XYZ file of C-alpha atoms in Angstrom:
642
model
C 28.025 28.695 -2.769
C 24.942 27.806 -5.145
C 23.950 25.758 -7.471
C 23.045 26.225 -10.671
C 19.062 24.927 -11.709
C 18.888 24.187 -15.381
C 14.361 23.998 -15.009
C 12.405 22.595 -18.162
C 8.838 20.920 -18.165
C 7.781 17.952 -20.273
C 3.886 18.079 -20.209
C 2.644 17.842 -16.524
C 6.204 17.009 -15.355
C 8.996 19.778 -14.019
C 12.145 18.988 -13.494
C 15.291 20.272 -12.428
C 18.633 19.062 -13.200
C 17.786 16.054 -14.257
C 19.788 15.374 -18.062
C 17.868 14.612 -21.433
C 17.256 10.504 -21.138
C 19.123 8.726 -23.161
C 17.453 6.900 -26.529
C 19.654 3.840 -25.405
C 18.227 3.489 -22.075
C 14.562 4.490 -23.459
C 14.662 1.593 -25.498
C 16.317 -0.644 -23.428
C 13.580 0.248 -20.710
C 10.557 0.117 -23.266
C 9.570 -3.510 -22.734
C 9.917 -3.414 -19.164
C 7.082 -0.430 -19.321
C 4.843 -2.435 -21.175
C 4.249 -4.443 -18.408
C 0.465 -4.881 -17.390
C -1.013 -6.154 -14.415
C -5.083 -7.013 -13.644
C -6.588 -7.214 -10.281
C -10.183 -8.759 -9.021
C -12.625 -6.298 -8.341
C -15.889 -7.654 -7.925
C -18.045 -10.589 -9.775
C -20.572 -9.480 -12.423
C -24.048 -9.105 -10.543
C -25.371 -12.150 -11.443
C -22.225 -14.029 -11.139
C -21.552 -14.705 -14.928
C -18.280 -12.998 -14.914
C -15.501 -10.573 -13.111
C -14.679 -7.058 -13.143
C -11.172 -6.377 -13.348
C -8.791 -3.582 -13.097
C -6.208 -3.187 -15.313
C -4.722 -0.443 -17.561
C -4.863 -0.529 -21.371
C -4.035 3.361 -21.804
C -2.623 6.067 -18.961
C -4.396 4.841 -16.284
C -6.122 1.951 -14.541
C -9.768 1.244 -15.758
C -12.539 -0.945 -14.536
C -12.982 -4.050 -17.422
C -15.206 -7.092 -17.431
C -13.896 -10.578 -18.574
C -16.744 -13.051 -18.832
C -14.354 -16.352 -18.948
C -11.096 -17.590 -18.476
C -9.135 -15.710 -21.186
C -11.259 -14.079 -22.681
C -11.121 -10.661 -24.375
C -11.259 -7.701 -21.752
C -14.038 -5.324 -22.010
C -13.491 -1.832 -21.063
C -16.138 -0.136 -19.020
C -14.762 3.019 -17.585
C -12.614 5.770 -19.574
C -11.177 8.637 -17.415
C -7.682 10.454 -17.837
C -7.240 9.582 -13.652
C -7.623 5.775 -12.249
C -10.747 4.554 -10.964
C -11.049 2.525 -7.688
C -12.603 -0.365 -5.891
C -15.586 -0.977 -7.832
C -18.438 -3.206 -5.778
C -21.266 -4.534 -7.524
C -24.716 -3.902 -6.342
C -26.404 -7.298 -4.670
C -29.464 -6.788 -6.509
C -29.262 -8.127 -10.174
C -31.971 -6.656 -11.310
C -29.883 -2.947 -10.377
C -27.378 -4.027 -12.685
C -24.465 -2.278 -11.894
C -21.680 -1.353 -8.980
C -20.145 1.350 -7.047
C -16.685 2.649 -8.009
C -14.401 5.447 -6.810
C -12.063 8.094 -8.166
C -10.326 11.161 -7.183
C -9.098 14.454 -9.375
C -4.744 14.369 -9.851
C -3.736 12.234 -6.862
C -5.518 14.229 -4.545
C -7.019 11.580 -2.749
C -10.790 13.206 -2.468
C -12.559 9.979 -3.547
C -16.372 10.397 -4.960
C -18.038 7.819 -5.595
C -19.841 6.700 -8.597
C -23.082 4.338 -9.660
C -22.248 2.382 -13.169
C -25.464 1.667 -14.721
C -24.413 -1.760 -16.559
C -27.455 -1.633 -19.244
C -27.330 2.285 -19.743
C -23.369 2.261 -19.368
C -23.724 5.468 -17.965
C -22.677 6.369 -14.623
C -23.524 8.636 -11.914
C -21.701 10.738 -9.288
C -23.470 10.209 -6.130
C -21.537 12.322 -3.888
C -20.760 16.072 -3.026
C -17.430 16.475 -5.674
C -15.340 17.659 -2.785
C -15.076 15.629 0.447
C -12.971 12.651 0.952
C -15.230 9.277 1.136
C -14.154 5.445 1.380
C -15.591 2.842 -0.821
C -19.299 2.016 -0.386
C -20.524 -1.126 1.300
C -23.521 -2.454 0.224
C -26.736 -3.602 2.123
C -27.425 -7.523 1.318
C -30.708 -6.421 -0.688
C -28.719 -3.764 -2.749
C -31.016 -1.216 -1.970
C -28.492 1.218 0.005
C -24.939 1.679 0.933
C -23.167 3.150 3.665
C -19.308 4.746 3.297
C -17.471 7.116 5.610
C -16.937 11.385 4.268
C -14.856 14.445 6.018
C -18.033 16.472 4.220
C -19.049 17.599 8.129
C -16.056 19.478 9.250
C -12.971 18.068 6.518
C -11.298 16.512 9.650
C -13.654 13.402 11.423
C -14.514 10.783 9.078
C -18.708 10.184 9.303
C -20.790 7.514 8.441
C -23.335 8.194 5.664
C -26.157 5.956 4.233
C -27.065 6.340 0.649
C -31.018 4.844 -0.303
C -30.987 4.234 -3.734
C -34.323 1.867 -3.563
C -36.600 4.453 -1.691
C -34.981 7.514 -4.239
C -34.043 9.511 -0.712
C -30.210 9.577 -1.159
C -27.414 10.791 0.940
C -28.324 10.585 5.069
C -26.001 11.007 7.972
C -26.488 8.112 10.194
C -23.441 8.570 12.570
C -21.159 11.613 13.572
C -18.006 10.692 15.384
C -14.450 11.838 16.429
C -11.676 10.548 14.218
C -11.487 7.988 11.368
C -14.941 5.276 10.941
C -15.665 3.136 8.177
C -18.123 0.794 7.316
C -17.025 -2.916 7.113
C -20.320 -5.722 6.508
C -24.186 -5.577 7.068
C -26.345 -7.803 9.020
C -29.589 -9.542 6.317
C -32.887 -7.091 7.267
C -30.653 -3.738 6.792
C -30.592 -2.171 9.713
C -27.216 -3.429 11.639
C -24.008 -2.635 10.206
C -20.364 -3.680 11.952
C -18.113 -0.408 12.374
C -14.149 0.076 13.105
C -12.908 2.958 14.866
C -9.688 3.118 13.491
C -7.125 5.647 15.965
C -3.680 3.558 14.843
C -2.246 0.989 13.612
C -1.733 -0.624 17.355
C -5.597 0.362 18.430
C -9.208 0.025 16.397
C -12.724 -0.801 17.509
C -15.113 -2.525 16.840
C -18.583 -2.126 16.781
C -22.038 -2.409 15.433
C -23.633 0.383 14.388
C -27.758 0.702 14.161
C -28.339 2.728 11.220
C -32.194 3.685 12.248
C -31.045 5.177 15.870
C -27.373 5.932 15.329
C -26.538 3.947 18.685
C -23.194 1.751 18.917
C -22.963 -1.509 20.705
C -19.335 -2.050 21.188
C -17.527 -5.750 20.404
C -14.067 -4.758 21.355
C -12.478 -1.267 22.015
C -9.168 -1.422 24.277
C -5.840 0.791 23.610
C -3.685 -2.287 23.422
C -6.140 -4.040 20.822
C -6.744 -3.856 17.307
C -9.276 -5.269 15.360
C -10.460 -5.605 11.290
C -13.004 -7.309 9.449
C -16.617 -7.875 10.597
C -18.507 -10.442 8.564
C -21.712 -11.429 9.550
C -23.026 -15.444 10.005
C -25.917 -15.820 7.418
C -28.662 -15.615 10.697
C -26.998 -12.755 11.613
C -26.273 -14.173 15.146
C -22.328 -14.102 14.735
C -19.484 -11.852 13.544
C -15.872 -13.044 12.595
C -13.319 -10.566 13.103
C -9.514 -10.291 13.614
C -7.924 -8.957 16.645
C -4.702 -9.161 18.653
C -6.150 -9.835 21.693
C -3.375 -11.881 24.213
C -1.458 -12.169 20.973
C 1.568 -10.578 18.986
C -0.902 -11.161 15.829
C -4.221 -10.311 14.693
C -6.250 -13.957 14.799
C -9.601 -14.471 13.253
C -12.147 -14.430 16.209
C -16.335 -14.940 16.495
C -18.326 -13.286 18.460
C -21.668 -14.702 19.687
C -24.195 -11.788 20.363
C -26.420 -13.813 21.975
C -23.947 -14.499 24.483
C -21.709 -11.614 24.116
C -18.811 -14.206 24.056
C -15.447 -13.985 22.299
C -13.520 -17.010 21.107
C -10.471 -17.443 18.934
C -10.488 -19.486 16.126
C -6.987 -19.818 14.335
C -5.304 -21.281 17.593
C -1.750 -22.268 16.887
C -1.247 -19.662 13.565
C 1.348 -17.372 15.112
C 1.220 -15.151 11.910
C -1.150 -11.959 10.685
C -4.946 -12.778 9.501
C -5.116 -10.255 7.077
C -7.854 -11.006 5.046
C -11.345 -12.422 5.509
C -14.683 -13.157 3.221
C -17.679 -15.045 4.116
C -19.281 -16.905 1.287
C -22.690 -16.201 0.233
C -24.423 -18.941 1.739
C -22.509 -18.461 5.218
C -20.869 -21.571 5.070
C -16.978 -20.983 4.187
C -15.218 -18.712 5.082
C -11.765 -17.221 3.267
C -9.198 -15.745 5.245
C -5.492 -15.121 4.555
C -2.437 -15.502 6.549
C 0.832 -13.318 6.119
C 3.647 -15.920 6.693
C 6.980 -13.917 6.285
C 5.587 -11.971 3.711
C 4.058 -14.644 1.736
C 0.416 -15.087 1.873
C -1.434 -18.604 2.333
C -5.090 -19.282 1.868
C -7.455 -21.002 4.460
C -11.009 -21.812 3.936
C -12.937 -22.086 7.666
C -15.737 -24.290 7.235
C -18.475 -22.590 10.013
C -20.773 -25.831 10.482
C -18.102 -27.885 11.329
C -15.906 -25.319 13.037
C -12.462 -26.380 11.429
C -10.213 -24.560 8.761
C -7.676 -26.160 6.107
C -4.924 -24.624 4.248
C -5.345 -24.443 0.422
C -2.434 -25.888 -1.142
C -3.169 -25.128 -4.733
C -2.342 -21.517 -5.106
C 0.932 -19.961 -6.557
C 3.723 -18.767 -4.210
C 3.429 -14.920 -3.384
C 0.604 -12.285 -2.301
C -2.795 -12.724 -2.001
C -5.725 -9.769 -2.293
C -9.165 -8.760 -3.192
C -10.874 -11.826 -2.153
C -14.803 -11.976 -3.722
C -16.955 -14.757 -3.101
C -19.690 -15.731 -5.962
C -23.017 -14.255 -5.414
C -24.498 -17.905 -5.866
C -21.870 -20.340 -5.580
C -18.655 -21.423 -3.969
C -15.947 -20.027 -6.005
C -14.010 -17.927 -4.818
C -12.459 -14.942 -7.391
C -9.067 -13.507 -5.879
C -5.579 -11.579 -6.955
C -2.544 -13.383 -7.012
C 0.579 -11.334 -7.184
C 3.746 -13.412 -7.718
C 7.315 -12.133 -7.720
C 8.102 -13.968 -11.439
C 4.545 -12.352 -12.819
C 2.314 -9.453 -12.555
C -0.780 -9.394 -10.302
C -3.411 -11.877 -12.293
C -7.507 -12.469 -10.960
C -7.717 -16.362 -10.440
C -11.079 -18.593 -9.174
C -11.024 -21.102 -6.694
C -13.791 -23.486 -7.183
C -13.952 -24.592 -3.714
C -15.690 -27.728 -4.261
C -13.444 -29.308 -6.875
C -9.701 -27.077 -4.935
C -9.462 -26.354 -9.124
C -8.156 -23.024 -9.753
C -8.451 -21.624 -13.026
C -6.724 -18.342 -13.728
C -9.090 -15.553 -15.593
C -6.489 -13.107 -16.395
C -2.941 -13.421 -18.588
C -1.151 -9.654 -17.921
C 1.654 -8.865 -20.651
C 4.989 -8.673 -19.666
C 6.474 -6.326 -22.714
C 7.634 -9.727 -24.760
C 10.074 -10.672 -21.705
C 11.310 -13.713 -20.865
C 9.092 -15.276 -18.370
C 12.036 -17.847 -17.021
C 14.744 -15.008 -16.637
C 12.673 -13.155 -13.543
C 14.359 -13.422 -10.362
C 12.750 -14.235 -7.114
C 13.901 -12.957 -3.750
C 15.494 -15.367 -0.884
C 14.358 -13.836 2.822
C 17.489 -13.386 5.095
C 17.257 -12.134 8.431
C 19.990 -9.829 9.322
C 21.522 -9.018 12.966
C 21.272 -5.655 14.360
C 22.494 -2.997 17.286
C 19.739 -4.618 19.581
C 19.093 -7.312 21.458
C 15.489 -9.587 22.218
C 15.669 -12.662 24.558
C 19.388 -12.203 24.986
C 20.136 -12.747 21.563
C 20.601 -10.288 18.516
C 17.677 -9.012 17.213
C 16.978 -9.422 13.663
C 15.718 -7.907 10.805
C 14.015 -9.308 8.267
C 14.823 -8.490 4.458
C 14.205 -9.914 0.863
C 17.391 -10.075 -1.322
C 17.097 -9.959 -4.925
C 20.324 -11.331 -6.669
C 21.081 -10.762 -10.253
C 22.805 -13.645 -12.065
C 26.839 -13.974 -10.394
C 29.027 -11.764 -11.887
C 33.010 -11.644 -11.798
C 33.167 -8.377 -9.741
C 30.998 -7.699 -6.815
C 27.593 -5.801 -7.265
C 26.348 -2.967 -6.390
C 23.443 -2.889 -4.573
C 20.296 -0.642 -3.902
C 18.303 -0.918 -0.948
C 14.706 0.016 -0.870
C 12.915 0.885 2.046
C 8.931 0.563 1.934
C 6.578 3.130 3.685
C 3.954 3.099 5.931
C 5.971 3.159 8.228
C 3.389 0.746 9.323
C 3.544 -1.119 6.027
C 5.473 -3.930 4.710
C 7.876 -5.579 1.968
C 6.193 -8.039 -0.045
C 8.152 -9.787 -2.851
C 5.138 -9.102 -5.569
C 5.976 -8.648 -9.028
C 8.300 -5.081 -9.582
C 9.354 -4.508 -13.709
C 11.498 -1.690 -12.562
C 13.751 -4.258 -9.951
C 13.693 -6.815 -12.953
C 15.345 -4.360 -15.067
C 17.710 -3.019 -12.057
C 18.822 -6.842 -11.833
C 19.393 -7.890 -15.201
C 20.066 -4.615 -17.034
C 22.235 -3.265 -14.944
C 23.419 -5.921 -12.642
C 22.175 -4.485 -9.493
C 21.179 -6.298 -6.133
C 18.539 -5.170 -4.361
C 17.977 -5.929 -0.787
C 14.134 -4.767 0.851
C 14.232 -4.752 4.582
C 11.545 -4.666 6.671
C 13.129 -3.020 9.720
C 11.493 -2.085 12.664
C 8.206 -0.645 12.878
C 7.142 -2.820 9.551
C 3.931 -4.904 9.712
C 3.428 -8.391 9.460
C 5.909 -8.977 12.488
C 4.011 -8.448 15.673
C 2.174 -5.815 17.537
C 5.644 -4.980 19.545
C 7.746 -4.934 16.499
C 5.566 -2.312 14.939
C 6.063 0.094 18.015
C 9.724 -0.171 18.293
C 10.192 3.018 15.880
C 7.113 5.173 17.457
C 7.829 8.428 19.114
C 10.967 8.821 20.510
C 12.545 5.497 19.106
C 12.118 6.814 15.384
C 15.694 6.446 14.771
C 16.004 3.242 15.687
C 14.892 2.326 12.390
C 17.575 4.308 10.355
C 20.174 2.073 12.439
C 18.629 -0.643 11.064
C 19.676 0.297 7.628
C 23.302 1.039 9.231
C 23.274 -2.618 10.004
C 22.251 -4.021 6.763
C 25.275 -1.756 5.671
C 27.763 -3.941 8.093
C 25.631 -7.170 6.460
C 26.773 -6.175 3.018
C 30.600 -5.533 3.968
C 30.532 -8.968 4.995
C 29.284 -10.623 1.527
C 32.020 -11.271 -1.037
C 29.528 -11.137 -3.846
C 28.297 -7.410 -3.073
C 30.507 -3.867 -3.006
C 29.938 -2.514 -0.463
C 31.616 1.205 -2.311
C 28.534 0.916 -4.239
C 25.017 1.740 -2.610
C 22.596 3.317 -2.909
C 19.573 3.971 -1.228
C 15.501 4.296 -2.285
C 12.085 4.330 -1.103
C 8.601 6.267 -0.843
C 6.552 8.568 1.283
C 8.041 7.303 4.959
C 10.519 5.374 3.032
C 11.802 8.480 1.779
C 12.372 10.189 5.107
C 14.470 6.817 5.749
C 16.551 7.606 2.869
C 17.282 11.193 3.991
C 17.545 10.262 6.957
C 20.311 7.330 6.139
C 21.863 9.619 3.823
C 22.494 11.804 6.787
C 23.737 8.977 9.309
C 25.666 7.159 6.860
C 26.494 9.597 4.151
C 30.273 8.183 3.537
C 28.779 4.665 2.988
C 26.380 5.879 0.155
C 26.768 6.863 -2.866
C 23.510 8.198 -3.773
C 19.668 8.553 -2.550
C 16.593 8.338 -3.991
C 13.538 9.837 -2.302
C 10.420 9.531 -3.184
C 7.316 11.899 -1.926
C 9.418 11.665 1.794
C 9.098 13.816 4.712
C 11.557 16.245 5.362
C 10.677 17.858 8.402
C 8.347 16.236 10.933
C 7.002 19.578 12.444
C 6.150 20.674 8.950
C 4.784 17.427 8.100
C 2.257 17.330 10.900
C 1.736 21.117 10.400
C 0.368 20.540 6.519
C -0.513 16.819 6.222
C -4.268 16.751 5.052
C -6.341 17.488 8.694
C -8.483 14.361 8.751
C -4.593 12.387 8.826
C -2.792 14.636 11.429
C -3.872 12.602 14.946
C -3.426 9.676 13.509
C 0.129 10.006 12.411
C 0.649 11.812 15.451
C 0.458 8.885 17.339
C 2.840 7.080 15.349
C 5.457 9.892 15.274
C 5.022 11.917 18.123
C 3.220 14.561 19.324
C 4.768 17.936 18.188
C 2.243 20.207 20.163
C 4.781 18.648 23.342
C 7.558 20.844 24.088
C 9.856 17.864 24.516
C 8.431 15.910 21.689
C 8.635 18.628 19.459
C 12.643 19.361 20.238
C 13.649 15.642 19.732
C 11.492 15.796 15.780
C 13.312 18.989 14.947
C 16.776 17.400 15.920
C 15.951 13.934 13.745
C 14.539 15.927 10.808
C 16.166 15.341 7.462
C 16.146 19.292 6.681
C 17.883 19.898 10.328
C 20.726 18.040 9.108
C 21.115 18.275 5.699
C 24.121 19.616 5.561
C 25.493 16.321 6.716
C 24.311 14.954 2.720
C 27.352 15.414 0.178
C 26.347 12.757 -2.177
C 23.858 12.990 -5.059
C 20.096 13.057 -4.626
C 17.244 12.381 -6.568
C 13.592 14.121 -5.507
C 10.297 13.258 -6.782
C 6.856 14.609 -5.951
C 3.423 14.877 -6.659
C 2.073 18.519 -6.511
C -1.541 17.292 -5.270
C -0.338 15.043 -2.606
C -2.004 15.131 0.476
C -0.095 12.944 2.697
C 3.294 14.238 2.350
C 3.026 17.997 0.511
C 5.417 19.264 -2.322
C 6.587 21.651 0.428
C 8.606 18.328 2.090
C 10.243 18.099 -1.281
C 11.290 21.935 -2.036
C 12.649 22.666 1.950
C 14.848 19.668 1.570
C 15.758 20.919 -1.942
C 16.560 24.219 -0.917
C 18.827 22.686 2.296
C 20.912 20.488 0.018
C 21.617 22.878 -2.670
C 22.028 25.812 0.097
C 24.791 23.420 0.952
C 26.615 22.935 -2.731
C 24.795 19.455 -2.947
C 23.492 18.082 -6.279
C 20.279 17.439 -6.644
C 18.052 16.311 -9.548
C 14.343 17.324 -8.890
C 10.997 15.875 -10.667
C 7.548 16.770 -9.585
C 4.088 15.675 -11.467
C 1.496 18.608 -11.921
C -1.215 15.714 -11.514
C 0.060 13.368 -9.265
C -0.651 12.841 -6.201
C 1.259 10.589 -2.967
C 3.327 8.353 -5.862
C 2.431 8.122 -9.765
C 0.026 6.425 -11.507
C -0.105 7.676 -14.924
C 1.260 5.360 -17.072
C 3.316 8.402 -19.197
C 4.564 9.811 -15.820
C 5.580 6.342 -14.334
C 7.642 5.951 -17.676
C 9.936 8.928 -17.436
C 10.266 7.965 -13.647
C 11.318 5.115 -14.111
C 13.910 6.474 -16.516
C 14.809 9.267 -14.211
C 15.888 6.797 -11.893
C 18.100 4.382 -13.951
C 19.561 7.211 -15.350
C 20.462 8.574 -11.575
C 21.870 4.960 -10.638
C 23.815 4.837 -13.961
C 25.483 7.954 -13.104
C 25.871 7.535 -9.101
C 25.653 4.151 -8.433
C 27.357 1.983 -11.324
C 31.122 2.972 -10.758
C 33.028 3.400 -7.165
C 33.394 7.519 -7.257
C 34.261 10.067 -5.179
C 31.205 12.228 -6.054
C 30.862 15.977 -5.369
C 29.219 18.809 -7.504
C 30.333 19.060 -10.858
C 32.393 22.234 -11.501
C 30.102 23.356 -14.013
C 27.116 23.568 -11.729
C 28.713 25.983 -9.135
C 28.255 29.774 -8.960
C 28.883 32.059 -6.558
């Protein structure tokens, strides 16, 4: 038995079985779409305003705002998004560093805006992969990481813009290195060695002589950040060192002494900035999810909690050049991401940015509760459990149904930040959704994170089995009614639970997932493939390689009899269209309906503003069909042939 493939393109997009949309639901959806978000990206170089990133047309742009309110003034104007933009440290330069890449394809050049000219400049070789540029505290050069030696180790490169030399290789090594913070007198720079999420070094890195003096590098240790004290004699860091979580350390290099600083915060430091002057320094903690600001006060050696920021995620953290305010995002679960300052002096905070919300109604947004459900296992004699976010429309007289969305990473996590498309899912259609971080997620503990790795992968999909039994046991949810969703490693989850759990589903939605491991690891971009190795196994070991064919979604697809929905990015180069077409070609070998979308130019998720739409549409229009009433689905007679 086939089934039938009714193929038409709209633009960039191709899909496959997937019905005309609705004008109903178009229109219904069309103020949730209009949604905008901003987010900090650096100050202005002599501190006079912010640049922003936000999206006025099809893709994110970089903007300047030069007061609280104020009108937003475009600077950049490309068809793809542009990235991270850094400003140069020397005003009299005038301009920053930003990045962009070509259709999703993740092959990041990097650019010099000249702020006066407003012309920019592409600095590197059009083809490599590179990470954002640092700059040296004199603005005179910058040093990023490329593949452009072999495509597979990521190098360390130093670009002079003051001396008019250019690009120089300053350091060749194996695997993944990036730049994190010069030393004043531009010749020191502080280095991770990044080999998994578990285990990264750091070191500093002598830019004249290309030797390494090492600060920490152990396999049960992992480190971020680097800032350097203003005399250059300290560096604050965060590592997991005889801890479950990363905690923000110094290290003295005149004694070559470690010490821990955040004594008593059992929870993730996940972000850190040192103020101009050396004397504060920023750094954010990742409570349950929910991100709280401390400012560490380095004379005096003590840090205090900032009590007046909203409740929800915290990023992009930019100190003045000159003063101490402190310009930041603030992502919120009742409103879109927003660039706020902290004047640090005065605790006032003064948001810069107001993002639209398509004429919605503010007050009707619902935030999450956390629950923490019990699972198969056990820690400390006691059920384990899993921690989840549960988004609850208003009550209604039946139970809801209820979609569960499963993040990726896997090394990632759930944070309840502002989502249009679960704001429409909850008061549109009257869907719960519950967003579990099980096992493997971040934010939890070094040992939580490696309870899914290698041959423990499934562990994780029982997770999801559990939240199933949670749901059975709530009056206000139907449990005939779910569906599952999520991205990129949250995909494979979804295939994978559609598998497992197939006659407690109705429907799945995955999202640029892995279908096979073996192929994965086979055709993931080379400069990724040891580092997801070590996360997922090793498939060059006989034994290793057996148990990844056995748990891979395309092995036991014929286990899936309820409706999926695929979507892809041709250019992605984490998880290839060729995941997505082998898993089509398994369920429909099998009779199984499945609606297919893939973007031309998209890469590892879409970004295009016109692409996100009819997503977005794809997928209520799958839940309306699937998910919305209790049915026996199979394959409609009318898509069969033999």
């Amino acid at each position: 038995m086939t089934v039938e493939i009714r193929r038409k393109e709209i633009g960039n997009l191709l899909l496959e079985n997937i019905p005309d949309i609705p004008v109903l639901l178009k229109d219904k959806l069309q103020l949730y779409q209009q949604t905008r978000e901003a987010a900090l990206a650096d100050w202005l170089p002599d501190g006079s305003g912010l640049l922003i990133s936000t999206r006025f047309g099809e893709a994110a742009q970089i903007h300047e705002v030069v007061r609280p309110g104020h009108f937003r003034k475009q600077l950049t104007f490309f068809d793809e998004p542009v990235y991270i933009a850094r400003t140069c440290p020397d005003a009299d330069r005038q301009g920053f560093l930003f990045a962009r890449d070509t259709g999703g394809n993740e092959a990041y050049q990097l650019y010099f805006y000249d702020l006066r000219k407003q012309e920019y400049e592409m600095l590197t070789d059009g083809e490599s992969k590179h990470s954002s540029g640092v700059w040296n505290r004199e603005g005179s050069a910058f040093i990023y990481s490329s593949t452009k030696r072999n495509g597979i180790d990521q190098d360390l490169y130093l670009y002079d813009l003051a001396g008019g030399t250019g690009e120089r290789l300053v350091f060749t090594g194996k695997g993944y290195w990036y730049p994190v913070a010069w030393a004043s007198g531009g010749r020191y720079v502080t280095v991770i060695n990044y080999r998994s999420i578990n285990e990264s070094h750091l070191h500093i890195l002598d830019v004249e002589t290309g030797m390494l003096q090492t600060i920490q590098a152990d396999p049960n240790i992992a480190c971020r950040s680097g800032s350097w004290s203003a005399d250059g004699r300290r560096i604050y860091y965060t590592s997991d060192a005889d801890s479950e979580w990363r905690g923000l350390m110094v290290y003295d290099l005149d004694t070559q002494s470690k010490q821990k600083i955040t004594q008593g915060l059992d929870w993730e430091v996940e972000g850190l900035q040192l103020s101009a002057d050396g004397t504060q320094l920023a750094f954010v903690i990742n409570k349950n999810g929910i991100s709280e600001l401390y400012l560490y006060d380095t004379a005096r050696e003590r840090y205090e909690r900032v009590e007046v920021l909203p409740e929800g995620v915290i990023a992009d953290m930019r100190w003045h050049p000159k003063a101490l305010r402190l310009a930041l995002t603030i992502n919120t679960p009742q409103a879109p991401a927003d660039a706020y300052v902290l004047d640090v002096e005065t605790m006032d905070l003064q948001q810069w940015t107001f993002s639209e919300v398509g004429g919605l109604d503010r007050k009707g947004f619902v935030k999450p509760r956390l629950i923490h459900y019990p699972t198969f296992d056990q820690v400390g004699g006691k059920d384990r459990e899993i921690p989840a976010f549960y988004y609850r429309p208003e009550p209604q007289d039946a139970p809801m149904p209820v979609l569960i969305y499963i993040h990726g990473g896997p090394e990632s996590q759930f944070r309840p930040g502002f989502s249009p498309a679960f704001q429409y899912y909850l008061k549109e259609l009257g869907v719960a959704v519950l967003a579990p971080n099980v096992r493997g997620s971040s934010g939890y503990g070094k040992h939580y994170l490696k309870l899914d790795n290698g041959f423990k992968r499934e562990d994780s999909v029982r997770d999801i089995g559990a939240l199933l039994d949670w749901i059975e046991q709530q009056p206000e949810l139907d449990s005939r009614r779910v569906a599952v969703m999520g991205g990129s490693y949250g995909g494979y989850m979804v295939l994978a639970s559609m598998s497992h759990y197939n006659d407690r589903l109705c429907c799945g939605i995955d999202i640029v997932g892995i279908s096979n491991f073996i192929t994965f690891l086979k055709n993931t971009k080379s400069y990724r493939r040891d580092l997801r190795r070590v996360e997922y196994g090793d498939e060059r070991d006989p034994a290793m390689r057996r148990h990844l064919e056995q748990i891979s979604p395309t092995t036991n697809a014929h286990k899936i009899t309820k409706p999926m929905l695929i979507v892809q990015g041709q250019n992605d180069p984490r998880v290839p269209a060729s995941e997505a077409e082998q898993m089509l070609r398994a369920i429909r070998k099998n009779g199984g309906e499945a609606w297919y979308l893939l973007a031309k130019d998209e890469g590892h998720g879409f970004r295009k503003k016109s692409n996100r739409d009819f997503y977005n549409q794809a997928v209520i229009l799958f839940l309306q069909t699937y998910l919305m009433q209790p049915l026996e689905v199979g394959v409609p007679e009318a898509l069969v042939t033999t």
